[in-house]
């Protein structure tokens, strides 16, 4: 006989972890129920139906939450004994004549008999524990004391979670969440419908703070399809599972649009119920799904570019989407503003640089030639920096759309009140706050680049408040007008290229050399796809190992974007391979880019998405020969070929290598370099961009 065959058989647990059961607790007197209160709470919190069955006394206040209760009260009606005999065993009937125990009373109470008959399991405490054989049956097993003790921990899990929720998000520390996960893994799987929403604020907090793994692990305990789950709750739970999966794995589920549609329908339902707080939660979740960066920002395609009508159909059809994208009355101008001269000598302009402030510097310089400019850097405030959805802003916008007296961001409002005109760079969180706060009589100009065109905020902006929208290229105009449709009709749209800063361009001549230097400006982001540049370098070095690549700009950020973390690792692995190892020079961030532009023979734009390609244009202005990948995300817009000459644009690494080799030597390179300078001068350096911003922001004098 083997050791395995002699091992004792472990009985399966009586109480289910996945299905609701009716558990009847039997006691002779109510006081005997007190020692098992915690375990009974655990059963109840896990979704089991607990029924108290006792003879004497009255349950204490700790048992008040258990509303299913039957006090054994012996009756005298006929038929009771017969019914009791069908429930109790023969031994109990023999004992009935000579005992006054709880059994004798139970036999004479039809309500108590029915309660016991309907039980899926029995908990016997106190004196009742002595007559277990008479209380149980094959379909009505006893819950062993050891198993019952385990359920005390279940109650503790939920009680502590309720207490932490009362404290607020600060109580949901990673260490607490890891402890919660251990308890849920051990005691509660799946979480019952009545308790699933208790996990929602914890998941939200972990996701908001970038602890995507913990948020995803918690969301795995949700089961939206459990019987008894409210449809609104079901939509929210499905949305959270899809959201945390996208953030934790770096890949959005293929059903994300359908899930977002279900969440939007739930938001409309709660809006009809006038539950604004819940509507805000659901609207924020829907926006987080539809505009998740793992769908759009860094991939090789985006449904917002490929087919925005289908992708945004549910958003456009929802009442919540209509409200958040609609117009609302503007705050009236202050009395002192209405009395100011129409043609004051010096205009006052507020510039809000946005999440990436370096792009606004040339615009500030241009406006400062004709106006008193104040720069308000909202990027210093985390709630107003970035592109991700933020609940507080969604709530403020929805309440404004509903006509509630919205409380403005006074820091923003005071700056707007003192201005004649406002220029906002990037359609980010700060842009929405500014548009919501700008009063009547203040001219507002907003500029969209690339990532912000794929963000949620353009769909929440009240475009009736924006006088002029600036985009940096014709492809961006086509994309934004298609994304917004009639919503953009009150606003004039202009294409104004990025303003080139002459101070960044070299003033000395280009050094002679063998024309073996590649340059990439701004490389440390997944969307820039520097690995593609390494592939180009590797292919060139197969024939000539003297080729080198300069990477100008900062390294990959230590952020919480999972796909970017994966990409950074794969880039570093590619960097160690034989064909490129030792041939890459990391310049790092510098304001003095001119020497590096002057030293480059070819400049690469390998991005997956660009709206203009400012670094490429600056290098071309310095004489580097441009090699532009047909940016995959914007390829449906023919973006690269619309902005630049078609022969600059390549589809593959092999095409890039062929263009470089063709223009590599002698007069071919000189000719290509001269052409690059001429194209930049003609299309981007004429000075029209500076004058355009002055006219748009300051208006006619």
Coordinates of N, CA, C and O in Angstrom, one line a residue, residues 112 121 191 204 262 271 288 295 369 498 530 534 545 547 570 603 613 689:
X112 N -40.5 26.9 12.8 CA -39.1 26.5 13.0 C -38.8 25.2 12.2 O -37.7 25.1 11.6
X121 N -27.2 24.1 5.2 CA -26.2 23.7 6.2 C -26.7 24.2 7.5 O -27.6 25.1 7.6
X191 N -16.1 37.3 -5.0 CA -16.7 38.3 -4.1 C -18.2 38.3 -4.5 O -18.6 38.4 -5.6
X204 N -9.9 51.9 -7.9 CA -9.7 53.3 -8.5 C -8.5 54.0 -7.9 O -7.7 54.6 -8.7
X262 N -21.4 50.0 -22.9 CA -22.2 49.5 -21.7 C -22.1 50.5 -20.5 O -23.1 50.8 -19.9
X271 N -27.9 59.1 -14.7 CA -28.3 60.5 -15.0 C -29.8 60.7 -14.9 O -30.3 61.7 -14.4
X288 N -11.9 56.9 -19.7 CA -10.7 56.2 -19.5 C -10.5 55.0 -20.4 O -9.4 54.7 -20.8
X295 N -4.5 52.3 -26.4 CA -5.2 52.2 -27.6 C -4.7 53.1 -28.7 O -4.8 52.8 -29.9
X369 N 6.3 90.8 -28.3 CA 6.6 91.9 -29.1 C 5.5 93.0 -29.2 O 5.8 94.2 -29.4
X498 N 4.6 75.1 -36.5 CA 5.3 75.4 -35.3 C 6.3 76.6 -35.6 O 6.9 76.6 -36.7
X530 N 12.6 54.6 -31.3 CA 14.0 54.6 -31.5 C 14.6 53.2 -31.9 O 15.7 53.2 -32.5
X534 N 17.6 52.1 -34.7 CA 18.6 51.1 -34.5 C 18.7 50.1 -35.6 O 19.7 49.7 -36.1
X545 N 30.9 49.7 -41.2 CA 30.8 49.8 -39.7 C 31.2 51.2 -39.2 O 31.1 51.4 -38.0
X547 N 29.4 53.9 -39.6 CA 28.1 54.6 -39.4 C 27.9 54.7 -37.8 O 28.1 53.8 -37.1
X570 N 13.0 46.4 -24.4 CA 13.4 45.8 -25.7 C 14.4 46.7 -26.5 O 15.2 46.2 -27.2
X603 N 19.0 63.2 -40.7 CA 18.2 63.2 -39.5 C 17.0 62.3 -39.7 O 16.4 62.2 -40.8
X613 N 6.8 67.3 -36.4 CA 8.2 66.9 -36.4 C 9.1 68.1 -36.3 O 10.0 68.3 -37.2
X689 N 4.3 82.4 -39.4 CA 3.8 81.7 -38.1 C 3.8 82.7 -37.0 O 2.8 82.8 -36.2

